[in-house]
Amino acid sequence: MIILKLGGSIITDKAAKEPTVNHNHLNRIAREIKNSNTSDLIIVHGAGSYGHPFAKEYSIGKPFSSDEDFQKKRMGFAITQSWVKKLNSIVCDALRKHGVPAISIQPSSFITTENKRINKADISIVDSYLKKGFVPVIYGDVVLDEDPSIQMAVVSGDQIISYLAKNLLPERVILGTDVDGVFNKNPKLNKDPRIIETLSSLQELDSVDSTTTVDVTGGMIGKLEELLKLAQLGIESEIINAGCNNLIEEALKGKKVPGTVIKK
Amino acid sequence: MIILKLGGSIITDKAAKEPTVNHNHLNRIAREIKNSNTSDLIIVHGAGSYGHPFAKEYSIGKPFSSDEDFQKKRMGFAITQSWVKKLNSIVCDALRKHGVPAISIQPSSFITTENKRINKADISIVDSYLKKGFVPVIYGDVVLDEDPSIQMAVVSGDQIISYLAKNLLPERVILGTDVDGVFNKNPKLNKDPRIIETLSSLQELDSVDSTTTVDVTGGMIGKLEELLKLAQLGIESEIINAGCNNLIEEALKGKKVPGTVIKK
């Protein structure tokens, strides 16, 4: 089994003010996935400009101060859920157009968190879809949280990957992002950045400010924290640039491609 | 708690060749729901032209004859799931536009059937959304079936209502349809049809051909079979015409409106 992440910054224009799909990337990646002929594949995608602006505007995951604030946040939750669901429809449709039997899985229908960490999620259905040859497509979403002070939370694609991986023990986890891998320091702010080929701990970074984008789900650091926990369980993952032609396809086919491997 | 069904033949143009929403009905009904000021409300909607044509084309729920047939059906399942999900987005957006904090619940993410009847569905999340004041919006969908000869099935909005009602014991179940209630005989084929005010068994019908439309989920007879089972449990339901102005609103407010009451 392979779990493949499609980053929100690749399949959407993350800097856009309105939810905007990057159809070029999405269609190319859908074709690469089809061409790789991968069986036993789960796709997890981020929300990009379909989720982060709304989750941020309504401070989903932050405590509310009054009944009025709660009601506003509740409507913001519904709005965010609606947009990320629309993105998921677009992703599934693009995959299906290329012949991939993509099936949508909506986290907010069956996952809850406690203090922003998944505490309940019956993922046996993901396994059932896999066994029938579907490609389940699950995504970063808003979910109910059992902590009474927040009640609602964002569950990132990366946290979902981590949860799925711990429970389904995939052979490989591939993260298609908008960067060439993990840099030792932020390439936009520093000279001579270099890609770290293998990472086992955050201490190996010269600076934790090593991502080009920061989002409500924690950016690259949030991603690495999830992946390092997996590494501790013996599940290796790799971060590659999904913006470069053929990297997703080659990685799915098991070829060594440029990027960063996270392992114990 | 009230469970309200919005029939696929009301919110869509069921006879259309392409998936077509009836925005006039949908927007009016969304406004009526808002105006009724109902708390503790679950909405279940049908698929209409967003679901039935696809479920029928791919014979979802019928045995498959070969690997090739299975693969075709699998893609049909994914296509059907995608369209009914789009309708659900449109319904939730219309409700939200009128100020109803609608939250989508996707059956195929957590419900499975055995020989086309729901055998597994953790609906505690529906209750959790209700408790926070959301209006969960759940819908007729395709789901995995544990019977190896069919593997996939259609779960109708009516079956979902039945399942929810048995488990959540609502005070009322209201079905908004495209007819004035249950006729003693098909009003399109017979003279002098009359609305049955109270129904306790199918034997009270002069003819079982008492609906204007027949669909993959069994039409009016399928609906009545579900509701009669509820009646046996002491849960009364009413079938009203959601195409008539204000009936949904008045029914939600607890007023007596024209239609058929199904009870023991």
Short mmCIF file of C-alpha atoms in Angstrom, two decimals:
data_model
loop_
_atom_site.label_atom_id
_atom_site.label_comp_id
_atom_site.label_asym_id
_atom_site.label_seq_id
_atom_site.Cartn_x
_atom_site.Cartn_y
_atom_site.Cartn_z
CA MET A 1 0.00 0.00 0.00
CA ILE A 2 1.14 3.54 -0.81
CA ILE A 3 -0.22 6.71 0.77
CA LEU A 4 0.28 9.70 -1.52
CA LYS A 5 -0.20 13.26 -0.35
CA LEU A 6 -1.05 15.99 -2.81
CA GLY A 7 -0.22 19.27 -1.11
CA GLY A 8 -2.75 22.09 -1.11
CA SER A 9 -0.02 24.38 -2.43
CA ILE A 10 0.32 22.20 -5.54
CA ILE A 11 -3.28 21.49 -6.48
CA THR A 12 -4.48 25.02 -5.63
CA ASP A 13 -3.05 28.49 -5.92
CA LYS A 14 -2.46 28.87 -2.21
CA ALA A 15 -1.80 32.60 -2.36
CA ALA A 16 -5.06 33.34 -4.20
CA LYS A 17 -7.69 35.39 -2.40
CA GLU A 18 -10.48 33.20 -3.74
CA PRO A 19 -10.43 29.37 -3.84
CA THR A 20 -8.49 28.65 -7.04
CA VAL A 21 -7.53 25.25 -8.43
CA ASN A 22 -4.24 24.75 -10.25
CA HIS A 23 -5.78 22.66 -13.03
CA ASN A 24 -2.45 22.26 -14.86
CA HIS A 25 -0.81 20.60 -11.89
CA LEU A 26 -3.91 18.63 -10.96
CA ASN A 27 -4.50 17.19 -14.42
CA ARG A 28 -0.84 16.36 -14.94
CA ILE A 29 -0.65 14.64 -11.56
CA ALA A 30 -3.88 12.73 -12.22
CA ARG A 31 -2.34 11.49 -15.49
CA GLU A 32 0.90 10.55 -13.72
CA ILE A 33 -1.03 8.59 -11.09
CA LYS A 34 -2.92 6.74 -13.82
CA ASN A 35 0.29 6.07 -15.77
CA SER A 36 2.06 4.72 -12.70
CA ASN A 37 -0.53 1.93 -12.63
CA THR A 38 -0.37 1.81 -8.84
CA SER A 39 -2.71 -0.56 -7.08
CA ASP A 40 -3.42 -0.28 -3.36
CA LEU A 41 -3.20 3.50 -3.32
CA ILE A 42 -4.68 6.05 -0.90
CA ILE A 43 -4.59 9.72 -1.84
CA VAL A 44 -4.73 12.45 0.80
CA HIS A 45 -4.92 16.05 -0.30
CA GLY A 46 -4.56 19.39 1.40
CA ALA A 47 -7.00 22.30 1.25
CA GLY A 48 -4.83 25.16 -0.01
CA SER A 49 -6.86 28.23 -0.92
CA TYR A 50 -10.08 26.19 -0.46
CA GLY A 51 -9.55 25.83 3.25
CA HIS A 52 -6.90 27.90 4.95
CA PRO A 53 -8.37 31.37 4.35
CA PHE A 54 -11.73 30.29 5.86
CA ALA A 55 -10.27 28.31 8.76
CA LYS A 56 -8.15 31.37 9.54
CA GLU A 57 -10.94 33.93 9.11
CA TYR A 58 -13.16 32.03 11.55
CA SER A 59 -10.33 30.94 13.86
CA ILE A 60 -11.42 27.30 13.73
CA GLY A 61 -9.61 25.45 16.51
CA LYS A 62 -9.33 28.52 18.75
CA PRO A 63 -11.46 29.03 21.86
CA PHE A 64 -14.63 31.06 21.44
CA SER A 65 -15.46 33.97 23.72
CA SER A 66 -19.26 34.18 23.64
CA ASP A 67 -22.41 32.57 22.26
CA GLU A 68 -22.32 34.99 19.36
CA ASP A 69 -18.71 34.08 18.67
CA PHE A 70 -19.62 30.38 18.79
CA GLN A 71 -22.44 30.87 16.30
CA LYS A 72 -20.14 32.77 13.94
CA LYS A 73 -17.51 30.06 14.25
CA ARG A 74 -20.16 27.39 13.62
CA MET A 75 -21.15 29.05 10.38
CA GLY A 76 -17.46 29.40 9.49
CA PHE A 77 -17.04 25.68 10.12
CA ALA A 78 -19.92 24.95 7.71
CA ILE A 79 -18.46 27.32 5.09
CA THR A 80 -15.00 25.75 5.38
CA GLN A 81 -16.45 22.24 5.17
CA SER A 82 -18.31 23.22 2.01
CA TRP A 83 -15.25 24.63 0.24
CA VAL A 84 -12.84 21.79 1.03
CA LYS A 85 -15.53 19.36 -0.09
CA LYS A 86 -15.76 21.21 -3.40
CA LEU A 87 -12.01 20.88 -3.86
CA ASN A 88 -12.28 17.17 -3.10
CA SER A 89 -14.95 16.86 -5.81
CA ILE A 90 -12.65 18.57 -8.31
CA VAL A 91 -9.72 16.30 -7.37
CA CYS A 92 -11.84 13.13 -7.60
CA ASP A 93 -13.32 14.22 -10.93
CA ALA A 94 -9.85 14.91 -12.38
CA LEU A 95 -8.62 11.48 -11.25
CA ARG A 96 -11.70 9.74 -12.62
CA LYS A 97 -11.37 11.60 -15.93
CA HIS A 98 -7.97 9.89 -16.26
CA GLY A 99 -9.43 6.48 -15.42
CA VAL A 100 -8.61 6.29 -11.71
CA PRO A 101 -11.59 4.90 -9.70
CA ALA A 102 -11.37 7.69 -7.12
CA ILE A 103 -13.79 7.58 -4.22
CA SER A 104 -14.30 10.51 -1.89
CA ILE A 105 -13.97 10.06 1.88
CA GLN A 106 -15.20 13.00 3.95
CA PRO A 107 -13.37 13.29 7.30
CA SER A 108 -16.05 15.44 8.97
CA SER A 109 -18.53 12.57 8.50
CA PHE A 110 -16.69 10.16 10.79
CA ILE A 111 -13.59 11.70 12.39
CA THR A 112 -13.48 13.68 15.63
CA THR A 113 -10.53 15.15 17.50
CA GLU A 114 -9.63 15.89 21.09
CA ASN A 115 -7.53 19.01 21.49
CA LYS A 116 -6.96 18.96 17.71
CA ARG A 117 -5.65 15.37 17.55
CA ILE A 118 -7.74 12.60 15.98
CA ASN A 119 -9.29 10.57 18.79
CA LYS A 120 -12.00 8.74 16.88
CA ALA A 121 -11.98 7.54 13.28
CA ASP A 122 -13.22 4.20 12.02
CA ILE A 123 -10.99 3.88 8.98
CA SER A 124 -11.99 0.30 8.22
CA ILE A 125 -14.06 1.70 5.36
CA VAL A 126 -10.89 3.05 3.73
CA ASP A 127 -9.54 -0.47 3.77
CA SER A 128 -12.81 -1.83 2.35
CA TYR A 129 -12.62 0.58 -0.61
CA LEU A 130 -8.99 -0.38 -1.19
CA LYS A 131 -9.83 -4.09 -1.23
CA LYS A 132 -12.35 -3.49 -4.02
CA GLY A 133 -9.76 -1.62 -6.08
CA PHE A 134 -11.04 1.89 -5.44
CA VAL A 135 -8.61 4.72 -4.79
CA PRO A 136 -9.88 6.44 -1.62
CA VAL A 137 -9.32 10.21 -1.70
CA ILE A 138 -9.39 11.79 1.74
CA TYR A 139 -8.54 15.36 2.63
CA GLY A 140 -7.82 18.08 5.16
CA ASP A 141 -11.16 19.12 6.68
CA VAL A 142 -12.83 20.67 9.69
CA VAL A 143 -14.06 18.23 12.34
CA LEU A 144 -15.78 18.31 15.72
CA ASP A 145 -13.43 18.47 18.69
CA GLU A 146 -14.28 17.03 22.09
CA ASP A 147 -12.51 19.79 23.98
CA PRO A 148 -15.43 21.98 25.13
CA SER A 149 -13.40 25.18 24.89
CA ILE A 150 -12.83 24.83 21.12
CA GLN A 151 -15.50 22.30 19.95
CA MET A 152 -14.27 22.46 16.34
CA ALA A 153 -10.86 21.90 14.82
CA VAL A 154 -8.94 21.68 11.58
CA VAL A 155 -7.60 18.25 10.77
CA SER A 156 -4.77 18.62 8.29
CA GLY A 157 -4.03 16.22 5.47
CA ASP A 158 -0.73 15.54 7.21
CA GLN A 159 -2.39 14.49 10.46
CA ILE A 160 -4.70 12.23 8.45
CA ILE A 161 -1.72 10.65 6.71
CA SER A 162 -0.08 10.05 10.04
CA TYR A 163 -3.24 8.43 11.44
CA LEU A 164 -3.80 6.27 8.36
CA ALA A 165 -0.17 5.21 8.25
CA LYS A 166 -0.10 4.21 11.92
CA ASN A 167 -3.20 2.10 11.46
CA LEU A 168 -2.75 0.70 7.96
CA LEU A 169 1.07 0.38 7.92
CA PRO A 170 1.70 1.29 4.26
CA GLU A 171 4.90 0.27 2.52
CA ARG A 172 5.50 3.86 1.51
CA VAL A 173 4.33 7.40 2.22
CA ILE A 174 5.00 9.97 -0.52
CA LEU A 175 4.38 13.66 0.03
CA GLY A 176 4.03 15.70 -3.13
CA THR A 177 4.75 19.30 -2.13
CA ASP A 178 5.74 22.58 -3.83
CA VAL A 179 9.37 22.34 -2.72
CA ASP A 180 12.26 20.09 -3.73
CA GLY A 181 12.44 18.61 -0.25
CA VAL A 182 13.37 19.87 3.19
CA PHE A 183 15.98 22.63 3.10
CA ASN A 184 18.46 23.15 5.91
CA LYS A 185 17.34 26.83 5.92
CA ASN A 186 14.62 28.85 4.18
CA PRO A 187 15.69 29.16 0.53
CA LYS A 188 13.74 32.40 0.12
CA LEU A 189 15.57 34.09 2.96
CA ASN A 190 19.02 32.53 2.88
CA LYS A 191 21.86 31.99 0.46
CA ASP A 192 23.15 28.53 -0.38
CA PRO A 193 20.29 26.48 0.99
CA ARG A 194 20.67 22.77 0.46
CA ILE A 195 18.21 19.89 0.42
CA ILE A 196 18.59 17.47 3.32
CA GLU A 197 18.55 13.99 1.81
CA THR A 198 17.69 12.13 4.99
CA LEU A 199 16.14 13.60 8.11
CA SER A 200 15.64 11.93 11.50
CA SER A 201 15.00 14.91 13.78
CA LEU A 202 14.12 18.60 13.68
CA GLN A 203 17.49 19.33 15.29
CA GLU A 204 19.15 18.56 11.96
CA LEU A 205 17.69 21.74 10.48
CA ASP A 206 19.77 24.92 10.73
CA SER A 207 16.54 26.87 11.01
CA VAL A 208 12.97 25.73 11.57
CA ASP A 209 11.85 28.48 9.20
CA SER A 210 12.45 26.13 6.31
CA THR A 211 9.24 26.29 4.32
CA THR A 212 8.08 28.70 1.65
CA THR A 213 4.56 28.91 3.02
CA VAL A 214 3.04 29.05 6.46
CA ASP A 215 -0.51 27.85 6.96
CA VAL A 216 -3.03 27.13 9.69
CA THR A 217 -1.92 23.52 9.79
CA GLY A 218 1.67 24.40 10.64
CA GLY A 219 3.44 24.41 7.27
CA MET A 220 6.53 22.27 6.80
CA ILE A 221 7.28 21.98 10.50
CA GLY A 222 3.81 20.56 11.16
CA LYS A 223 4.41 18.14 8.28
CA LEU A 224 7.80 17.04 9.61
CA GLU A 225 6.49 16.55 13.14
CA GLU A 226 3.85 14.16 11.76
CA LEU A 227 6.38 12.31 9.60
CA LEU A 228 8.99 12.02 12.35
CA LYS A 229 6.38 10.32 14.54
CA LEU A 230 5.81 7.84 11.71
CA ALA A 231 9.56 7.32 11.36
CA GLN A 232 9.65 6.35 15.03
CA LEU A 233 7.21 3.57 14.14
CA GLY A 234 9.46 2.40 11.32
CA ILE A 235 7.39 3.97 8.53
CA GLU A 236 9.61 5.92 6.15
CA SER A 237 8.29 8.78 4.09
CA GLU A 238 9.63 11.00 1.35
CA ILE A 239 9.00 14.62 0.49
CA ILE A 240 9.23 15.37 -3.21
CA ASN A 241 8.34 18.24 -5.55
CA ALA A 242 4.98 17.45 -7.17
CA GLY A 243 5.37 20.59 -9.27
CA CYS A 244 8.09 18.91 -11.34
CA ASN A 245 6.98 16.72 -14.23
CA ASN A 246 7.05 12.97 -13.66
CA LEU A 247 8.37 12.96 -10.08
CA ILE A 248 5.06 11.66 -8.69
CA GLU A 249 4.86 9.02 -11.41
CA GLU A 250 8.43 7.85 -10.91
CA ALA A 251 8.13 7.84 -7.14
CA LEU A 252 4.91 5.79 -7.37
CA LYS A 253 6.73 3.36 -9.66
CA GLY A 254 9.35 2.92 -6.94
CA LYS A 255 12.17 4.86 -8.59
CA LYS A 256 14.53 6.99 -6.54
CA VAL A 257 13.69 10.65 -7.11
CA PRO A 258 15.16 13.88 -5.68
CA GLY A 259 13.74 14.88 -2.29
CA THR A 260 14.05 14.22 1.42
CA VAL A 261 13.55 10.86 3.09
CA ILE A 262 12.30 10.99 6.70
CA LYS A 263 13.33 7.95 8.69
CA LYS A 264 14.46 6.87 12.12
CA MET B 1 -35.93 16.38 17.13
CA ILE B 2 -37.47 16.51 13.66
CA ILE B 3 -36.22 14.58 10.65
CA LEU B 4 -37.19 16.32 7.42
CA LYS B 5 -36.91 14.65 4.03
CA LEU B 6 -36.54 16.72 0.89
CA GLY B 7 -37.48 14.46 -1.99
CA GLY B 8 -35.21 14.23 -5.01
CA SER B 9 -38.25 14.94 -7.20
CA ILE B 10 -38.70 18.32 -5.48
CA ILE B 11 -35.15 19.66 -5.28
CA THR B 12 -34.19 18.37 -8.74
CA ASP B 13 -35.92 17.99 -12.05
CA LYS B 14 -36.18 14.22 -11.82
CA ALA B 15 -37.19 13.73 -15.45
CA ALA B 16 -34.20 15.70 -16.79
CA LYS B 17 -31.57 13.83 -18.80
CA GLU B 18 -28.76 15.75 -17.11
CA PRO B 19 -28.48 16.43 -13.36
CA THR B 20 -30.66 19.53 -12.92
CA VAL B 21 -31.47 21.34 -9.68
CA ASN B 22 -34.85 22.94 -9.13
CA HIS B 23 -33.44 26.13 -7.64
CA ASN B 24 -36.88 27.71 -7.19
CA HIS B 25 -38.07 24.90 -4.95
CA LEU B 26 -34.73 24.56 -3.18
CA ASN B 27 -34.38 28.25 -2.35
CA ARG B 28 -37.99 28.58 -1.24
CA ILE B 29 -37.69 25.50 0.96
CA ALA B 30 -34.39 26.73 2.43
CA ARG B 31 -36.14 30.00 3.32
CA GLU B 32 -39.10 28.13 4.82
CA ILE B 33 -36.75 26.02 6.95
CA LYS B 34 -35.00 29.15 8.19
CA ASN B 35 -38.32 30.91 8.86
CA SER B 36 -39.64 27.94 10.83
CA ASN B 37 -36.84 28.54 13.33
CA THR B 38 -36.62 24.81 14.02
CA SER B 39 -33.92 23.66 16.37
CA ASP B 40 -32.85 20.02 16.60
CA LEU B 41 -33.40 19.36 12.89
CA ILE B 42 -31.90 16.71 10.61
CA ILE B 43 -32.40 17.05 6.86
CA VAL B 44 -32.23 14.03 4.56
CA HIS B 45 -32.46 14.57 0.82
CA GLY B 46 -32.93 12.35 -2.17
CA ALA B 47 -30.77 12.23 -5.28
CA GLY B 48 -33.29 12.84 -8.06
CA SER B 49 -31.63 13.44 -11.43
CA TYR B 50 -28.23 13.57 -9.69
CA GLY B 51 -28.36 9.94 -8.72
CA HIS B 52 -31.00 7.71 -10.24
CA PRO B 53 -29.88 7.90 -13.89
CA PHE B 54 -26.33 6.85 -12.95
CA ALA B 55 -27.30 4.19 -10.43
CA LYS B 56 -29.59 2.76 -13.10
CA GLU B 57 -27.08 3.02 -15.96
CA TYR B 58 -24.47 1.11 -13.96
CA SER B 59 -26.96 -1.23 -12.26
CA ILE B 60 -25.57 -0.43 -8.80
CA GLY B 61 -26.94 -3.03 -6.40
CA LYS B 62 -27.27 -5.74 -9.05
CA PRO B 63 -24.88 -8.70 -9.31
CA PHE B 64 -21.95 -8.33 -11.68
CA SER B 65 -21.15 -10.93 -14.30
CA SER B 66 -17.41 -10.58 -14.91
CA ASP B 67 -14.28 -8.70 -13.84
CA GLU B 68 -14.87 -6.24 -16.63
CA ASP B 69 -18.45 -5.72 -15.48
CA PHE B 70 -17.22 -5.19 -11.92
CA GLN B 71 -14.71 -2.56 -13.05
CA LYS B 72 -17.39 -0.75 -15.04
CA LYS B 73 -19.73 -0.84 -12.05
CA ARG B 74 -16.95 0.40 -9.79
CA MET B 75 -16.42 3.43 -12.00
CA GLY B 76 -20.20 3.93 -12.11
CA PHE B 77 -20.22 3.85 -8.31
CA ALA B 78 -17.56 6.58 -8.24
CA ILE B 79 -19.47 8.66 -10.80
CA THR B 80 -22.74 8.33 -8.87
CA GLN B 81 -21.01 9.21 -5.60
CA SER B 82 -19.56 12.31 -7.22
CA TRP B 83 -22.91 13.58 -8.57
CA VAL B 84 -24.96 13.04 -5.41
CA LYS B 85 -22.19 14.75 -3.46
CA LYS B 86 -22.46 17.74 -5.79
CA LEU B 87 -26.20 17.92 -5.16
CA ASN B 88 -25.54 17.78 -1.42
CA SER B 89 -23.13 20.73 -1.78
CA ILE B 90 -25.82 22.71 -3.60
CA VAL B 91 -28.43 21.89 -0.94
CA CYS B 92 -26.07 22.80 1.94
CA ASP B 93 -25.05 26.03 0.23
CA ALA B 94 -28.69 27.05 -0.32
CA LEU B 95 -29.50 26.37 3.33
CA ARG B 96 -26.45 28.26 4.53
CA LYS B 97 -27.25 31.22 2.27
CA HIS B 98 -30.50 31.50 4.22
CA GLY B 99 -28.69 31.35 7.54
CA VAL B 100 -29.12 27.64 8.37
CA PRO B 101 -25.84 26.15 9.74
CA ALA B 102 -26.04 23.14 7.40
CA ILE B 103 -23.35 20.51 7.71
CA SER B 104 -22.85 17.80 5.11
CA ILE B 105 -22.77 14.14 6.15
CA GLN B 106 -21.58 11.74 3.43
CA PRO B 107 -23.10 8.24 3.82
CA SER B 108 -20.45 6.50 1.69
CA SER B 109 -17.79 7.63 4.20
CA PHE B 110 -19.19 5.59 7.09
CA ILE B 111 -22.24 3.50 6.13
CA THR B 112 -22.19 0.00 4.68
CA THR B 113 -25.06 -2.32 3.79
CA GLU B 114 -25.65 -6.05 3.69
CA ASN B 115 -27.97 -7.11 0.90
CA LYS B 116 -28.90 -3.42 0.44
CA ARG B 117 -29.90 -2.82 4.06
CA ILE B 118 -27.76 -0.66 6.36
CA ASN B 119 -25.77 -2.97 8.62
CA LYS B 120 -23.11 -0.58 9.89
CA ALA B 121 -23.38 3.14 10.52
CA ASP B 122 -21.99 5.03 13.49
CA ILE B 123 -24.47 7.88 13.57
CA SER B 124 -23.26 9.27 16.89
CA ILE B 125 -21.62 12.05 14.88
CA VAL B 126 -25.04 13.16 13.64
CA ASP B 127 -26.07 13.57 17.25
CA SER B 128 -22.85 15.45 18.03
CA TYR B 129 -23.54 17.97 15.25
CA LEU B 130 -27.12 18.38 16.47
CA LYS B 131 -25.98 19.08 20.03
CA LYS B 132 -23.81 21.94 18.78
CA GLY B 133 -26.73 23.45 16.88
CA PHE B 134 -25.71 22.38 13.39
CA VAL B 135 -28.30 21.07 10.94
CA PRO B 136 -26.85 17.79 9.59
CA VAL B 137 -27.73 17.25 5.93
CA ILE B 138 -27.46 13.61 4.88
CA TYR B 139 -28.53 12.10 1.58
CA GLY B 140 -29.21 9.14 -0.66
CA ASP B 141 -25.85 7.77 -1.78
CA VAL B 142 -24.03 4.69 -3.02
CA VAL B 143 -22.33 2.57 -0.36
CA LEU B 144 -20.28 -0.60 -0.10
CA ASP B 145 -22.33 -3.76 0.40
CA GLU B 146 -21.03 -6.81 2.25
CA ASP B 147 -22.85 -9.25 -0.01
CA PRO B 148 -20.02 -10.48 -2.30
CA SER B 149 -22.35 -10.92 -5.27
CA ILE B 150 -23.24 -7.21 -5.42
CA GLN B 151 -20.50 -5.43 -3.37
CA MET B 152 -22.07 -2.00 -3.96
CA ALA B 153 -25.56 -0.71 -3.29
CA VAL B 154 -27.77 2.34 -3.36
CA VAL B 155 -28.89 3.56 0.05
CA SER B 156 -31.97 5.71 -0.40
CA GLY B 157 -32.78 8.80 1.61
CA ASP B 158 -35.82 6.89 2.85
CA GLN B 159 -33.77 4.01 4.20
CA ILE B 160 -31.48 6.53 5.91
CA ILE B 161 -34.48 8.25 7.49
CA SER B 162 -35.71 4.92 8.73
CA TYR B 163 -32.30 4.07 10.22
CA LEU B 164 -31.87 7.48 11.84
CA ALA B 165 -35.40 7.44 13.23
CA LYS B 166 -35.02 3.98 14.76
CA ASN B 167 -31.81 5.03 16.47
CA LEU B 168 -32.48 8.66 17.36
CA LEU B 169 -36.25 8.42 18.07
CA PRO B 170 -37.31 11.83 16.69
CA GLU B 171 -40.57 13.44 17.75
CA ARG B 172 -41.57 13.82 14.12
CA VAL B 173 -40.65 12.65 10.62
CA ILE B 174 -41.80 14.89 7.77
CA LEU B 175 -41.43 13.83 4.15
CA GLY B 176 -41.57 16.64 1.63
CA THR B 177 -42.50 15.03 -1.69
CA ASP B 178 -43.92 16.10 -5.07
CA VAL B 179 -47.39 14.74 -4.30
CA ASP B 180 -50.16 15.84 -1.94
CA GLY B 181 -49.89 12.64 0.05
CA VAL B 182 -50.58 8.98 -0.59
CA PHE B 183 -53.40 8.40 -3.06
CA ASN B 184 -55.64 5.36 -2.91
CA LYS B 185 -54.84 4.87 -6.63
CA ASN B 186 -52.50 6.48 -9.14
CA PRO B 187 -53.96 9.94 -9.86
CA LYS B 188 -52.34 10.00 -13.31
CA LEU B 189 -54.03 6.78 -14.39
CA ASN B 190 -57.32 6.81 -12.50
CA LYS B 191 -60.31 9.03 -12.03
CA ASP B 192 -61.37 10.29 -8.62
CA PRO B 193 -58.23 9.51 -6.71
CA ARG B 194 -58.32 10.59 -3.10
CA ILE B 195 -55.64 11.29 -0.52
CA ILE B 196 -55.53 8.79 2.31
CA GLU B 197 -55.34 10.83 5.50
CA THR B 198 -54.02 8.06 7.72
CA LEU B 199 -52.28 4.89 6.59
CA SER B 200 -51.32 1.86 8.66
CA SER B 201 -50.71 -0.79 6.01
CA LEU B 202 -50.17 -1.20 2.28
CA GLN B 203 -53.40 -3.18 2.15
CA GLU B 204 -55.31 0.08 2.57
CA LEU B 205 -54.28 1.15 -0.92
CA ASP B 206 -56.58 0.24 -3.80
CA SER B 207 -53.52 -0.08 -6.00
CA VAL B 208 -49.82 -0.16 -5.17
CA ASP B 209 -49.21 1.82 -8.34
CA SER B 210 -49.86 4.98 -6.37
CA THR B 211 -46.93 7.20 -7.17
CA THR B 212 -46.27 9.55 -10.06
CA THR B 213 -42.65 8.48 -10.40
CA VAL B 214 -40.80 5.21 -10.17
CA ASP B 215 -37.13 5.19 -9.27
CA VAL B 216 -34.27 2.83 -8.40
CA THR B 217 -35.05 3.22 -4.71
CA GLY B 218 -38.59 1.94 -5.08
CA GLY B 219 -40.69 5.09 -5.44
CA MET B 220 -43.64 5.62 -3.12
CA ILE B 221 -43.97 1.95 -2.21
CA GLY B 222 -40.35 1.86 -1.04
CA LYS B 223 -41.01 5.00 0.96
CA LEU B 224 -44.15 3.58 2.57
CA GLU B 225 -42.46 0.30 3.45
CA GLU B 226 -39.78 2.25 5.36
CA LEU B 227 -42.35 4.45 7.09
CA LEU B 228 -44.64 1.57 8.03
CA LYS B 229 -41.70 -0.09 9.79
CA LEU B 230 -41.21 3.13 11.76
CA ALA B 231 -44.91 3.23 12.58
CA GLN B 232 -44.56 -0.23 14.09
CA LEU B 233 -41.99 1.28 16.46
CA GLY B 234 -44.40 4.05 17.41
CA ILE B 235 -42.76 6.73 15.25
CA GLU B 236 -45.36 8.58 13.20
CA SER B 237 -44.50 10.26 9.95
CA GLU B 238 -46.30 12.50 7.50
CA ILE B 239 -46.06 12.83 3.73
CA ILE B 240 -46.71 16.34 2.46
CA ASN B 241 -46.30 18.26 -0.79
CA ALA B 242 -43.08 20.26 -0.57
CA GLY B 243 -43.94 21.80 -3.95
CA CYS B 244 -46.70 23.87 -2.33
CA ASN B 245 -45.71 27.15 -0.73
CA ASN B 246 -45.39 27.18 3.06
CA LEU B 247 -46.34 23.55 3.74
CA ILE B 248 -42.81 22.66 4.89
CA GLU B 249 -42.65 25.76 7.06
CA GLU B 250 -46.05 25.14 8.63
CA ALA B 251 -45.38 21.46 9.18
CA LEU B 252 -42.05 22.29 10.85
CA LYS B 253 -43.86 24.77 13.08
CA GLY B 254 -46.14 21.94 14.18
CA LYS B 255 -49.28 23.02 12.30
CA LYS B 256 -51.59 20.46 10.74
CA VAL B 257 -51.12 20.53 6.95
CA PRO B 258 -52.70 18.49 4.13
CA GLY B 259 -51.07 15.12 3.54
CA THR B 260 -50.94 11.53 4.77
CA VAL B 261 -50.00 10.47 8.28
CA ILE B 262 -48.41 7.01 8.56
CA LYS B 263 -48.97 5.45 11.94
CA LYS B 264 -49.66 2.14 13.64
#
